XYZ file of C-alpha atoms in Angstrom:
759
model
C 73.206 -25.498 10.741
C 72.415 -23.301 7.786
C 75.489 -23.127 5.301
C 75.815 -19.390 6.237
C 76.529 -20.180 9.776
C 78.598 -22.885 9.098
C 81.067 -20.589 6.982
C 80.990 -17.783 9.300
C 81.171 -20.111 12.351
C 84.294 -21.495 10.779
C 86.172 -18.041 10.588
C 84.740 -16.849 13.780
C 86.343 -20.016 15.615
C 89.806 -19.732 13.944
C 90.052 -16.072 14.798
C 88.711 -16.789 18.040
C 91.990 -19.315 18.296
C 94.390 -16.741 16.849
C 93.283 -14.345 19.370
C 93.880 -16.546 22.676
C 97.417 -17.348 20.946
C 98.034 -13.607 20.791
C 97.512 -13.203 24.208
C 99.549 -16.318 25.377
C 102.284 -16.892 23.150
C 105.979 -15.403 22.849
C 105.796 -11.663 21.555
C 109.386 -12.124 20.356
C 109.065 -11.510 16.413
C 110.728 -14.651 14.602
C 113.311 -14.600 12.220
C 111.819 -15.110 8.918
C 113.948 -17.278 6.438
C 114.451 -16.235 2.727
C 111.354 -17.634 1.576
C 108.970 -16.417 4.297
C 106.268 -13.481 4.601
C 107.750 -10.363 5.971
C 105.047 -9.126 8.214
C 101.173 -10.104 8.799
C 99.422 -7.660 6.725
C 98.843 -8.105 2.875
C 101.858 -6.722 0.812
C 102.104 -3.514 -0.963
C 102.025 -4.256 -4.690
C 105.500 -2.771 -5.393
C 108.548 -3.289 -3.350
C 111.616 -1.947 -4.307
C 110.560 -1.744 -8.059
C 109.332 -5.444 -7.931
C 105.545 -6.343 -8.575
C 104.604 -8.307 -5.603
C 101.272 -10.743 -6.219
C 99.528 -13.435 -4.135
C 98.255 -15.500 -6.665
C 100.284 -18.254 -5.038
C 98.449 -18.135 -1.920
C 101.738 -16.500 -0.476
C 103.582 -13.218 -1.122
C 106.037 -13.258 -4.183
C 107.317 -11.097 -6.674
C 105.350 -11.548 -9.995
C 108.542 -12.311 -11.653
C 109.298 -15.373 -9.632
C 105.746 -16.945 -9.672
C 106.073 -20.117 -12.035
C 102.755 -19.416 -13.769
C 101.538 -17.365 -16.473
C 100.024 -13.781 -14.905
C 98.721 -10.535 -15.982
C 98.938 -7.879 -13.292
C 96.790 -4.620 -13.971
C 97.868 -2.354 -10.969
C 94.885 0.108 -9.947
C 96.850 3.217 -10.859
C 97.033 2.089 -14.485
C 93.272 1.340 -14.417
C 92.474 4.985 -13.623
C 94.981 6.169 -15.802
C 93.617 4.047 -18.481
C 89.968 4.921 -18.146
C 89.185 0.843 -17.538
C 85.486 0.816 -15.943
C 84.161 -2.864 -17.066
C 85.171 -6.504 -17.150
C 85.585 -5.840 -20.892
C 87.943 -3.165 -20.740
C 90.287 -5.130 -18.786
C 90.081 -7.744 -20.891
C 91.037 -6.513 -23.608
C 94.207 -5.764 -22.006
C 94.882 -9.351 -20.891
C 96.259 -11.693 -23.472
C 94.090 -14.595 -23.608
C 90.998 -12.957 -21.382
C 87.635 -13.040 -23.784
C 84.370 -11.494 -22.984
C 81.612 -12.506 -24.895
C 78.564 -10.073 -23.915
C 74.910 -10.316 -24.297
C 73.939 -6.576 -24.198
C 73.397 -5.888 -20.425
C 75.868 -5.641 -17.654
C 76.905 -8.106 -15.496
C 75.652 -10.884 -18.133
C 77.754 -12.835 -20.718
C 80.563 -15.340 -20.578
C 83.832 -14.941 -19.382
C 86.650 -17.185 -20.245
C 90.519 -17.748 -20.875
C 92.476 -19.679 -23.136
C 89.440 -20.694 -25.073
C 88.228 -23.056 -22.628
C 84.112 -22.738 -23.836
C 81.692 -24.507 -25.584
C 79.700 -21.868 -26.846
C 76.113 -20.165 -26.722
C 74.719 -23.808 -24.641
C 77.319 -23.674 -22.021
C 75.759 -24.280 -18.868
C 78.927 -23.819 -16.170
C 81.699 -21.275 -15.925
C 84.979 -22.517 -16.667
C 86.690 -19.048 -15.430
C 86.318 -18.221 -11.584
C 86.013 -14.522 -9.965
C 87.544 -13.833 -6.753
C 87.003 -10.812 -4.592
C 90.062 -10.355 -2.669
C 90.016 -13.849 -1.012
C 86.470 -14.635 -1.950
C 85.303 -16.918 -4.484
C 81.961 -15.281 -6.321
C 81.383 -17.465 -9.373
C 79.041 -20.019 -8.780
C 80.898 -23.716 -9.175
C 77.199 -25.657 -9.765
C 76.646 -27.304 -13.212
C 73.098 -25.534 -13.129
C 73.896 -22.784 -11.277
C 73.934 -20.491 -14.060
C 77.351 -19.029 -13.803
C 77.927 -19.688 -17.408
C 75.910 -16.523 -18.003
C 77.178 -14.303 -15.416
C 80.195 -11.906 -15.892
C 80.639 -10.193 -12.806
C 80.607 -6.661 -13.526
C 81.900 -4.693 -10.084
C 82.747 -1.286 -9.996
C 87.119 -1.291 -10.148
C 87.424 1.818 -7.461
C 90.207 1.452 -4.737
C 91.405 -1.639 -6.533
C 95.468 -2.535 -5.182
C 95.324 -4.309 -8.539
C 93.770 -7.294 -10.557
C 95.347 -10.657 -11.242
C 94.291 -12.627 -14.085
C 95.932 -16.180 -13.574
C 95.838 -18.420 -16.237
C 95.491 -22.057 -17.235
C 93.935 -24.243 -14.633
C 94.246 -23.337 -11.032
C 92.658 -26.533 -9.545
C 95.039 -27.287 -6.541
C 94.664 -23.655 -4.694
C 91.474 -22.265 -6.130
C 89.355 -25.479 -6.758
C 86.019 -26.186 -9.135
C 85.631 -24.436 -12.380
C 88.830 -22.848 -12.567
C 89.788 -24.630 -15.947
C 90.935 -21.516 -17.766
C 91.946 -19.599 -14.971
C 91.179 -17.227 -12.015
C 90.555 -13.449 -12.460
C 91.100 -12.046 -8.784
C 90.313 -8.048 -7.820
C 92.551 -7.041 -4.687
C 91.100 -4.450 -3.104
C 93.287 -1.771 -0.864
C 93.428 -2.838 2.947
C 92.996 -0.516 5.618
C 96.321 1.294 6.808
C 96.051 2.258 10.325
C 99.362 4.280 10.222
C 97.750 7.547 8.797
C 94.858 9.372 7.330
C 94.400 9.293 3.594
C 91.940 9.620 0.882
C 90.996 9.928 -3.025
C 88.251 11.428 -5.038
C 87.234 11.067 -8.307
C 84.794 13.154 -10.686
C 84.121 12.349 -14.549
C 81.784 13.994 -17.024
C 81.550 11.495 -20.050
C 79.560 12.008 -23.476
C 78.861 9.283 -26.281
C 79.359 10.465 -29.765
C 75.704 10.748 -30.969
C 74.729 9.433 -27.746
C 73.904 10.627 -24.123
C 75.991 12.299 -21.317
C 77.329 10.466 -18.107
C 79.012 10.726 -15.127
C 81.107 9.448 -12.117
C 81.499 10.098 -8.566
C 83.736 8.265 -6.272
C 85.666 8.818 -2.748
C 87.317 6.655 -0.544
C 88.275 7.425 3.300
C 91.172 5.750 5.149
C 90.569 6.654 8.995
C 92.774 5.341 11.605
C 90.922 4.866 14.482
C 93.238 3.129 16.977
C 97.172 4.297 15.820
C 99.039 1.570 13.882
C 96.145 -1.056 15.191
C 92.712 0.188 14.003
C 91.547 1.358 10.663
C 88.464 1.855 8.776
C 88.240 2.529 4.807
C 85.084 3.350 3.478
C 84.328 3.769 -0.151
C 81.534 5.079 -2.188
C 80.726 5.413 -5.582
C 77.915 6.587 -8.092
C 78.453 6.212 -12.192
C 76.132 7.010 -15.050
C 77.275 5.124 -18.182
C 76.218 7.045 -21.113
C 73.467 5.563 -23.453
C 74.205 5.256 -27.376
C 71.414 2.800 -28.653
C 67.930 4.134 -29.429
C 64.651 1.472 -29.328
C 62.382 2.619 -32.022
C 59.512 0.313 -31.013
C 58.884 2.621 -27.792
C 60.768 5.911 -29.001
C 63.273 5.747 -26.301
C 66.501 7.265 -26.700
C 69.945 6.325 -25.554
C 67.945 3.518 -23.817
C 71.147 1.698 -22.944
C 72.194 4.201 -20.023
C 72.684 2.833 -16.759
C 73.083 3.941 -13.142
C 75.578 1.894 -10.939
C 76.032 2.804 -6.919
C 77.666 0.817 -4.249
C 79.692 1.361 -1.106
C 82.327 -0.953 0.496
C 83.378 -0.714 3.934
C 86.558 -2.236 5.240
C 87.837 -2.859 9.105
C 91.420 -3.794 9.471
C 92.620 -4.532 13.017
C 95.786 -5.797 13.920
C 95.655 -6.523 17.694
C 99.198 -7.686 17.926
C 102.442 -7.878 15.751
C 101.319 -11.558 14.985
C 97.626 -11.224 14.048
C 95.567 -9.202 11.556
C 91.767 -9.500 11.293
C 89.887 -7.831 8.140
C 85.907 -7.496 8.040
C 84.731 -6.266 4.864
C 81.083 -5.450 3.747
C 80.334 -4.231 -0.069
C 77.233 -3.724 -1.964
C 76.541 -2.619 -5.466
C 73.476 -2.112 -7.288
C 73.416 -1.558 -11.385
C 70.021 -1.098 -13.346
C 70.082 -0.457 -17.070
C 66.873 0.648 -18.911
C 67.680 -1.304 -22.231
C 69.494 -3.555 -24.281
C 73.181 -2.360 -25.822
C 71.963 -4.097 -29.182
C 71.539 -3.426 -33.115
C 68.727 -4.950 -35.394
C 70.703 -5.788 -38.645
C 69.279 -7.205 -42.204
C 69.193 -11.016 -41.871
C 72.358 -12.656 -43.000
C 74.258 -9.044 -42.618
C 76.078 -6.650 -40.753
C 74.015 -3.712 -42.261
C 71.941 -2.081 -39.711
C 68.114 -3.022 -40.444
C 66.686 0.795 -38.820
C 69.953 2.471 -38.664
C 72.885 2.467 -36.709
C 72.886 1.546 -32.883
C 68.687 1.142 -33.246
C 66.451 -1.449 -32.704
C 62.871 -2.266 -32.209
C 61.194 -3.773 -29.307
C 57.847 -3.069 -27.485
C 59.214 -2.094 -24.272
C 62.928 -1.331 -23.579
C 64.238 -4.889 -22.360
C 65.466 -3.395 -18.709
C 67.912 -5.285 -16.606
C 68.983 -4.981 -12.590
C 72.391 -6.392 -10.738
C 72.554 -6.839 -7.191
C 75.844 -7.857 -5.652
C 76.040 -8.327 -1.599
C 79.129 -9.691 0.398
C 80.456 -9.902 3.749
C 83.827 -11.544 4.709
C 85.996 -11.975 7.408
C 89.850 -12.983 7.441
C 92.314 -13.914 10.419
C 95.871 -14.273 9.784
C 97.904 -15.217 12.606
C 101.747 -15.584 12.679
C 102.840 -18.319 14.438
C 106.623 -18.594 13.904
C 107.295 -20.985 10.963
C 104.569 -19.623 8.832
C 100.836 -18.255 9.342
C 97.181 -19.574 9.842
C 94.951 -17.948 7.721
C 91.168 -18.528 8.032
C 88.449 -16.662 5.547
C 84.577 -17.324 5.908
C 82.363 -15.222 3.659
C 78.683 -14.924 2.576
C 77.759 -13.380 -0.703
C 74.270 -12.941 -2.509
C 73.886 -11.905 -6.206
C 71.158 -11.141 -8.413
C 71.145 -10.989 -12.400
C 67.614 -9.904 -13.754
C 67.042 -9.585 -17.828
C 64.220 -8.898 -20.037
C 63.757 -9.363 -23.391
C 61.396 -9.283 -26.553
C 60.775 -12.559 -27.765
C 57.653 -11.665 -30.023
C 59.148 -12.895 -33.145
C 59.313 -16.202 -31.910
C 56.132 -16.761 -29.748
C 53.450 -14.717 -31.555
C 53.385 -16.568 -34.497
C 52.500 -20.029 -32.059
C 49.500 -17.811 -30.701
C 46.949 -19.470 -33.712
C 48.081 -22.965 -32.459
C 47.520 -22.136 -28.741
C 44.095 -21.150 -30.021
C 43.422 -24.609 -30.640
C 44.269 -25.802 -27.239
C 41.615 -23.125 -25.584
C 44.150 -20.226 -25.311
C 42.843 -17.326 -27.250
C 45.325 -14.201 -26.957
C 43.652 -10.774 -28.097
C 45.149 -8.561 -30.947
C 48.312 -6.398 -30.001
C 49.706 -8.930 -27.574
C 53.652 -9.350 -27.323
C 55.800 -12.249 -25.763
C 58.514 -11.302 -23.003
C 61.343 -13.308 -21.673
C 62.068 -12.779 -17.825
C 65.178 -14.203 -16.548
C 66.462 -14.186 -12.678
C 69.397 -15.603 -11.695
C 69.861 -15.486 -7.784
C 72.561 -16.823 -6.070
C 73.407 -17.233 -2.401
C 76.796 -18.660 -1.562
C 78.673 -19.538 1.857
C 82.594 -20.248 1.930
C 85.141 -20.870 4.297
C 88.703 -21.697 3.678
C 91.645 -22.811 6.495
C 95.078 -22.878 5.604
C 98.489 -22.561 6.801
C 101.297 -20.707 4.851
C 104.895 -21.956 6.049
C 107.475 -19.782 5.579
C 110.483 -21.458 3.959
C 111.872 -24.287 6.530
C 115.133 -25.170 5.318
C 114.730 -26.790 2.058
C 110.766 -26.914 1.866
C 107.638 -24.505 2.132
C 104.167 -25.347 1.870
C 100.682 -24.678 1.891
C 97.964 -26.964 3.348
C 93.968 -26.557 4.079
C 90.675 -26.789 3.492
C 87.929 -25.440 1.838
C 83.919 -25.360 1.961
C 81.328 -23.916 -0.194
C 77.362 -23.851 -0.008
C 75.142 -22.846 -2.988
C 71.904 -22.062 -3.732
C 70.319 -20.780 -6.823
C 66.525 -20.546 -7.980
C 66.612 -19.290 -11.124
C 63.426 -18.065 -12.361
C 63.167 -18.487 -16.628
C 59.617 -17.199 -17.787
C 58.040 -16.475 -21.300
C 55.111 -13.945 -20.524
C 52.194 -12.919 -22.538
C 52.016 -8.783 -22.285
C 49.407 -6.005 -23.766
C 51.626 -4.256 -26.113
C 50.082 -1.078 -25.429
C 50.795 -0.888 -21.661
C 53.453 -3.950 -21.206
C 51.485 -5.171 -18.574
C 51.399 -8.975 -18.255
C 48.183 -10.736 -19.208
C 45.847 -12.173 -16.314
C 46.189 -16.099 -15.602
C 46.241 -18.382 -17.085
C 47.307 -16.194 -20.484
C 50.071 -14.727 -18.985
C 52.391 -17.797 -18.456
C 53.199 -18.889 -21.835
C 56.205 -20.748 -20.615
C 57.418 -21.217 -17.072
C 60.676 -23.276 -16.104
C 62.211 -22.714 -12.842
C 65.005 -24.351 -11.458
C 66.047 -25.181 -7.845
C 69.849 -25.866 -7.334
C 71.904 -26.535 -4.318
C 75.438 -27.605 -4.665
C 77.959 -28.723 -1.697
C 81.735 -29.075 -1.881
C 84.351 -29.834 0.905
C 87.770 -29.951 -0.273
C 91.105 -30.457 1.170
C 94.297 -29.313 -0.712
C 98.492 -28.917 -0.515
C 101.289 -27.488 -2.528
C 105.002 -28.398 -1.295
C 108.253 -26.818 -2.683
C 111.384 -28.507 -2.612
C 114.434 -26.236 -2.607
C 117.208 -28.335 -4.344
C 118.927 -25.053 -4.609
C 118.043 -21.545 -3.587
C 117.546 -20.964 -7.193
C 116.430 -24.221 -8.105
C 113.257 -26.182 -7.013
C 110.607 -28.120 -7.555
C 106.819 -28.077 -6.786
C 103.952 -30.580 -6.271
C 100.186 -29.873 -5.559
C 96.854 -31.943 -4.970
C 93.539 -31.275 -4.207
C 90.574 -33.444 -3.584
C 86.984 -32.040 -3.807
C 83.970 -34.169 -2.613
C 80.824 -32.060 -3.824
C 77.033 -32.735 -4.048
C 74.319 -31.108 -6.437
C 70.389 -31.338 -5.372
C 68.324 -30.181 -8.724
C 65.180 -29.925 -9.595
C 62.914 -28.583 -12.793
C 59.673 -27.827 -13.354
C 57.804 -26.832 -16.340
C 54.183 -25.372 -17.232
C 52.344 -23.009 -18.999
C 50.001 -22.141 -22.040
C 52.510 -24.096 -24.445
C 52.020 -27.245 -22.463
C 48.303 -26.961 -22.777
C 48.172 -25.590 -19.000
C 49.845 -28.752 -18.071
C 52.626 -29.068 -15.616
C 55.563 -31.154 -15.666
C 58.448 -31.709 -13.324
C 61.335 -33.844 -12.822
C 61.641 -35.306 -9.015
C 64.496 -34.186 -6.995
C 67.786 -35.431 -8.607
C 70.825 -35.700 -6.781
C 74.538 -36.323 -7.593
C 77.517 -37.403 -5.619
C 80.888 -36.771 -6.726
C 84.537 -36.189 -6.449
C 87.924 -35.168 -8.181
C 91.627 -35.051 -7.608
C 93.506 -32.246 -9.247
C 97.339 -31.597 -9.588
C 100.011 -29.648 -9.617
C 103.494 -29.888 -10.699
C 106.202 -27.124 -11.268
C 110.001 -26.951 -11.963
C 111.640 -23.396 -11.738
C 114.877 -22.381 -12.195
C 116.206 -18.708 -11.309
C 119.759 -18.089 -13.028
C 119.830 -14.880 -11.866
C 118.077 -12.415 -9.527
C 116.012 -10.834 -12.250
C 115.452 -13.941 -14.538
C 113.074 -16.718 -14.019
C 112.290 -19.556 -16.380
C 109.643 -22.551 -15.335
C 107.931 -25.283 -16.680
C 104.193 -26.488 -15.292
C 101.848 -29.043 -15.599
C 98.525 -28.545 -13.802
C 95.378 -29.937 -13.980
C 91.474 -28.647 -13.183
C 87.923 -29.665 -13.294
C 84.519 -28.266 -13.508
C 81.758 -30.509 -11.636
C 79.387 -32.274 -13.446
C 75.583 -32.403 -12.182
C 71.945 -33.968 -12.412
C 70.845 -34.260 -15.870
C 69.015 -30.878 -16.872
C 66.200 -32.286 -18.775
C 62.702 -33.318 -17.787
C 62.459 -36.563 -19.704
C 65.368 -38.806 -19.704
C 64.873 -41.747 -22.538
C 66.286 -44.993 -21.507
C 69.845 -45.126 -21.724
C 70.235 -41.457 -21.619
C 72.878 -40.223 -19.183
C 71.227 -39.174 -16.020
C 74.465 -37.768 -14.369
C 76.944 -35.748 -16.299
C 80.634 -36.428 -14.645
C 83.268 -33.698 -14.420
C 85.159 -32.280 -17.544
C 88.648 -32.154 -17.053
C 91.871 -30.205 -18.460
C 95.444 -30.928 -18.592
C 97.757 -27.833 -18.994
C 101.494 -28.116 -19.922
C 103.569 -24.879 -19.967
C 107.103 -23.377 -20.428
C 107.559 -19.792 -19.431
C 110.236 -17.082 -19.305
C 110.216 -13.937 -16.974
C 112.662 -11.285 -16.333
C 114.031 -8.052 -16.125
C 116.690 -6.452 -17.987
C 118.747 -3.523 -18.886
C 118.800 -2.441 -14.987
C 115.099 -2.978 -15.328
C 114.283 -0.485 -18.182
C 112.767 -3.573 -19.892
C 110.640 -6.465 -18.379
C 109.320 -9.344 -20.360
C 107.366 -12.264 -19.670
C 106.433 -15.463 -22.455
C 104.948 -18.709 -22.050
C 103.923 -21.430 -24.478
C 101.054 -24.141 -23.669
C 99.297 -27.120 -24.611
C 95.741 -27.827 -23.102
C 93.829 -31.306 -23.279
C 90.359 -31.024 -22.384
C 88.402 -34.194 -21.815
C 84.537 -35.217 -21.083
C 83.690 -31.757 -22.468
C 80.234 -31.327 -21.232
C 78.214 -30.712 -24.654
C 74.517 -30.981 -25.929
C 73.895 -34.217 -27.959
C 71.162 -35.501 -30.005
C 69.663 -38.786 -28.028
C 66.891 -40.662 -29.781
C 65.846 -37.138 -30.919
C 65.982 -35.232 -27.656
C 68.829 -32.974 -26.651
C 70.676 -33.912 -23.520
C 73.550 -32.769 -21.451
C 76.185 -35.200 -22.038
C 80.076 -35.607 -21.766
C 80.590 -36.022 -25.687
C 83.618 -34.621 -26.454
C 87.667 -33.393 -26.415
C 89.433 -30.746 -27.322
C 92.962 -29.017 -27.512
C 94.013 -25.566 -27.145
C 97.784 -24.497 -28.275
C 98.841 -21.466 -27.746
C 101.507 -18.497 -26.567
C 101.348 -15.312 -24.448
C 103.878 -12.508 -24.287
C 104.208 -9.345 -22.492
C 106.621 -6.522 -22.676
C 107.323 -3.153 -20.725
C 109.965 -1.103 -21.672
C 110.991 2.160 -19.985
C 113.729 3.778 -21.752
C 113.630 6.757 -19.671
C 111.826 8.024 -16.441
C 109.139 9.548 -18.497
C 108.249 7.228 -20.879
C 106.585 3.721 -20.796
C 105.608 1.618 -23.612
C 103.326 -1.934 -22.765
C 102.522 -4.731 -25.045
C 100.511 -7.872 -24.632
C 100.148 -10.717 -27.314
C 98.359 -13.948 -27.066
C 97.306 -16.620 -29.554
C 95.059 -19.618 -28.659
C 94.170 -22.300 -31.251
C 91.513 -24.152 -29.621
C 89.911 -26.977 -31.817
C 87.687 -30.145 -30.961
C 89.194 -33.338 -31.705
C 86.670 -35.785 -30.352
C 82.764 -35.629 -30.375
C 80.108 -38.026 -30.214
C 77.820 -38.357 -33.628
C 74.845 -37.144 -31.667
C 76.777 -33.786 -31.061
C 77.459 -33.481 -35.055
C 73.944 -34.081 -35.360
C 72.048 -32.164 -32.938
C 71.457 -28.722 -31.735
C 75.045 -28.021 -31.515
C 76.036 -28.974 -34.895
C 79.885 -29.747 -34.023
C 82.593 -31.525 -35.887
C 86.070 -32.937 -35.014
C 88.587 -30.192 -36.407
C 85.883 -27.113 -35.322
C 87.356 -24.305 -33.762
C 85.272 -23.782 -30.279
C 83.350 -20.384 -31.021
C 83.529 -17.006 -29.663
C 87.396 -17.489 -29.237
C 89.163 -14.840 -31.040
C 92.793 -16.610 -31.937
C 94.652 -13.301 -31.406
C 94.374 -10.687 -28.481
C 96.675 -7.660 -28.543
C 96.720 -4.455 -26.676
C 99.731 -1.895 -26.557
C 99.897 1.116 -24.054
C 102.175 4.209 -24.066
C 102.240 7.284 -21.534
C 104.780 9.891 -21.864
C 105.281 12.515 -19.046
C 106.315 16.078 -19.476
C 107.560 18.177 -17.203
C 106.124 21.691 -17.174
C 108.146 23.295 -14.146
C 107.830 23.318 -11.058
C 105.300 20.613 -9.715
C 103.302 21.051 -12.582
C 103.923 17.930 -15.057
C 101.996 17.079 -17.876
C 100.897 13.600 -19.594
C 99.871 11.984 -23.045
C 98.794 8.468 -23.692
C 97.488 5.916 -26.302
C 96.297 2.477 -25.915
C 95.684 0.286 -28.986
C 92.985 -2.833 -28.725
C 92.861 -5.709 -31.123
C 91.250 -8.744 -31.030
C 91.001 -11.060 -34.403
C 87.951 -12.322 -36.073
C 85.813 -15.344 -34.468
C 83.165 -17.703 -34.777
C 79.985 -17.126 -33.142
C 79.053 -20.643 -33.035
C 79.958 -24.166 -34.290
C 79.210 -24.487 -38.353
C 76.595 -26.982 -38.176
C 74.748 -25.255 -35.283
C 70.715 -25.368 -35.671
C 69.920 -23.241 -32.348
C 72.582 -21.013 -33.334
C 73.653 -20.633 -36.773
C 77.410 -20.270 -37.031
C 78.761 -16.346 -38.121
C 82.532 -15.012 -38.544
C 82.627 -11.976 -36.875
C 85.055 -9.116 -38.173
C 88.119 -8.087 -36.034
C 88.192 -5.382 -33.717
C 90.876 -2.151 -33.454
C 90.230 0.296 -31.095
C 92.714 3.339 -30.319
C 92.132 5.744 -27.173
C 93.951 8.873 -26.622
C 94.670 10.745 -23.183
C 96.203 13.950 -22.038
C 96.339 14.949 -18.620
C 97.885 17.621 -16.245
C 98.954 16.865 -12.682
C 99.894 19.332 -9.822
C 100.851 18.459 -6.500
C 97.846 16.149 -5.357
C 95.777 17.038 -8.391
C 95.096 15.565 -11.969
C 93.007 16.730 -14.635
C 92.772 14.063 -17.577
C 90.882 14.195 -21.046
C 90.624 10.696 -22.649
C 89.022 10.084 -25.973
C 88.218 6.134 -26.576
C 87.772 4.181 -29.793
C 88.749 7.515 -31.321
C 87.944 5.901 -34.972
C 84.835 5.119 -33.605
C 85.196 1.412 -34.836
C 81.637 -0.193 -35.188
C 82.710 -3.680 -33.508
C 80.468 -6.903 -32.935
C 80.825 -8.329 -29.758
C 77.898 -11.104 -30.504
C 75.386 -11.813 -33.030
C 72.396 -13.760 -33.550
C 71.401 -13.916 -37.368
C 67.531 -14.342 -36.079
C 64.692 -17.197 -37.247
C 63.493 -16.778 -40.694
C 61.625 -13.155 -41.430
C 63.353 -11.842 -38.057
C 66.190 -9.705 -37.991
C 69.300 -10.147 -36.887
C 70.503 -8.876 -33.969
C 74.069 -7.787 -33.090
C 76.022 -6.694 -29.711
C 78.234 -3.475 -30.430
C 80.985 -1.903 -28.684
C 80.795 1.453 -27.604
C 81.638 4.431 -30.162
C 83.669 7.309 -29.920
C 83.562 8.742 -26.507
C 84.630 11.483 -24.325
C 85.524 11.902 -20.758
C 86.999 14.635 -18.659
C 88.137 13.747 -14.972
C 89.276 15.351 -11.795
C 91.223 13.313 -9.310
C 92.948 13.837 -5.902
C 95.037 11.862 -3.412
C 95.289 13.312 0.309
């Protein structure tokens, strides 16, 4: 049976059982204990002034969750003009995005848990609602994908800090990012619409149109929620090689359909389908004078013989059933997703100088031939989870469940020869300089459980464990002119392994508005087969999981009649068996070759001195450094040594937002606001790196301003983002000798006028 059918059959089977139970069980509503969910539908985000989250896979007030979480409300995202993963990352302490010039491509990590340019797999997991989106496989390309879904019709974003191994499983070393959509409401018709026009200083013009309709089909029982959007992000970079202006302009379009059914007071069923297509003409790139940050051709300009397009495709369908059995809820989720990231780049400076060498092998290239890098990362992922979430039963409550995932990736990486005048690939055999396709399959089966014991109503302890058994099948082929026309292939390599993750927390709530916690949690990232064609005798053929232990203490509270909300935590992380490339017998091999420690703290404050003014501030500090590395890591391509800071990790991330409402009489109300974002300096690589020489990038500080007017259901807003036109660098590659350095740059000053309505 295929993995897709297994996942869907699991969810359909449980839903069928729930339907049967709904028809035969007692209809009386059970009495809920203090720790229980009050109903069978997803909670509203804000109840009686308290933020409610589902980070612990049960409904809890944010203040009571014994872990560090940053929550971004959907309305706040709209108000601040947040449109991408980097936009909300800069508002979240400890969350970093390392971009590479294309939407949906890059690296996302939390609290410094990543290993730089040669990292193989992800350390932070994305969830769309209750569905994991990120690849868990060691060779599935997860480290190179930064999911960039349109942030429309969201209830909230939850960013869970630290390892989440017991409830969220593999690869959540640094944490989990959950994008939670609004659920269909069968009680009333409603909707929203938004249009925007934006312009970039020195760049192009863009626009946005989105709309959501919530349509009750059967009163209080069945509803459909439909969302559609189209966004054109204006470009601001020119490719002087082709003469294209604003080449990094991108178009994104998509739809989401959600069907919510409540056949009885005990049962809810949700079916969701969504898709998104994003197309970008060229890179967000600037060529610099080698060894400097000085533009080579001019600000926001680069030179390539083609425009380096990128395409991103997301497809997802999921089904979730929730059934109340009196003492808790059975929740079953099945999902199937497909994603595809395709990027291209000009690699002529690397490969064209090798053409004379290829001529000695009998492959003669004509004049005006360039080299292009083409990379496609497609992933098909099936998941199924069945869990039971108890109500509070006297002094205990618990969660127990099982999880299954099946992933398949056929990653195509090619260096091809193209005619510079036409940008067409040369015919075989000259067209293929190097081809290295990967076939990778990953399968995991896990069982997990958490139990909370209430020593007193305001004092409790929680213990959790998750056992994961996984396997990965991997094969790799090299061919092309660079190998003299030969083909080198690995036999299919297989690995089978397992891991156990743990959780322990102590929580004390001395008052209804104050919570303190201690937390110890572990997590793991799966290992996999060695991704090399030839493994020297004695080389590591299987990569073991790397693991982390996080030790944390925190406080959360509301003070001054909820005029002040404060959250703070301090943490220490031990990272063991880090997956790093090492030099073994003059060959670069992946190995479990190091250890690291991360120490830091995070603090968030929200001040509401009156009903019209809100000020929020967030700050995060992470000191991530290597504490142990194998000699081959220091001598090889990585060039890392004990004491080196982990690259691409700013020590400080800070944001401040302020919003002032201005009554203008009647139903007319004004709004003024500002946002400050700050990211401290950071290193691009390890100091001794050969593949990617280390460069210290300067800090980035940006200021956004906004003003708006609302009247009844309508709002008009004008935003100026990056008011000071900061020319911040998000990534930097020094380049080969005699070639330009390249830098990924932030969006310059931009202006946006929006009109929105709710009905």
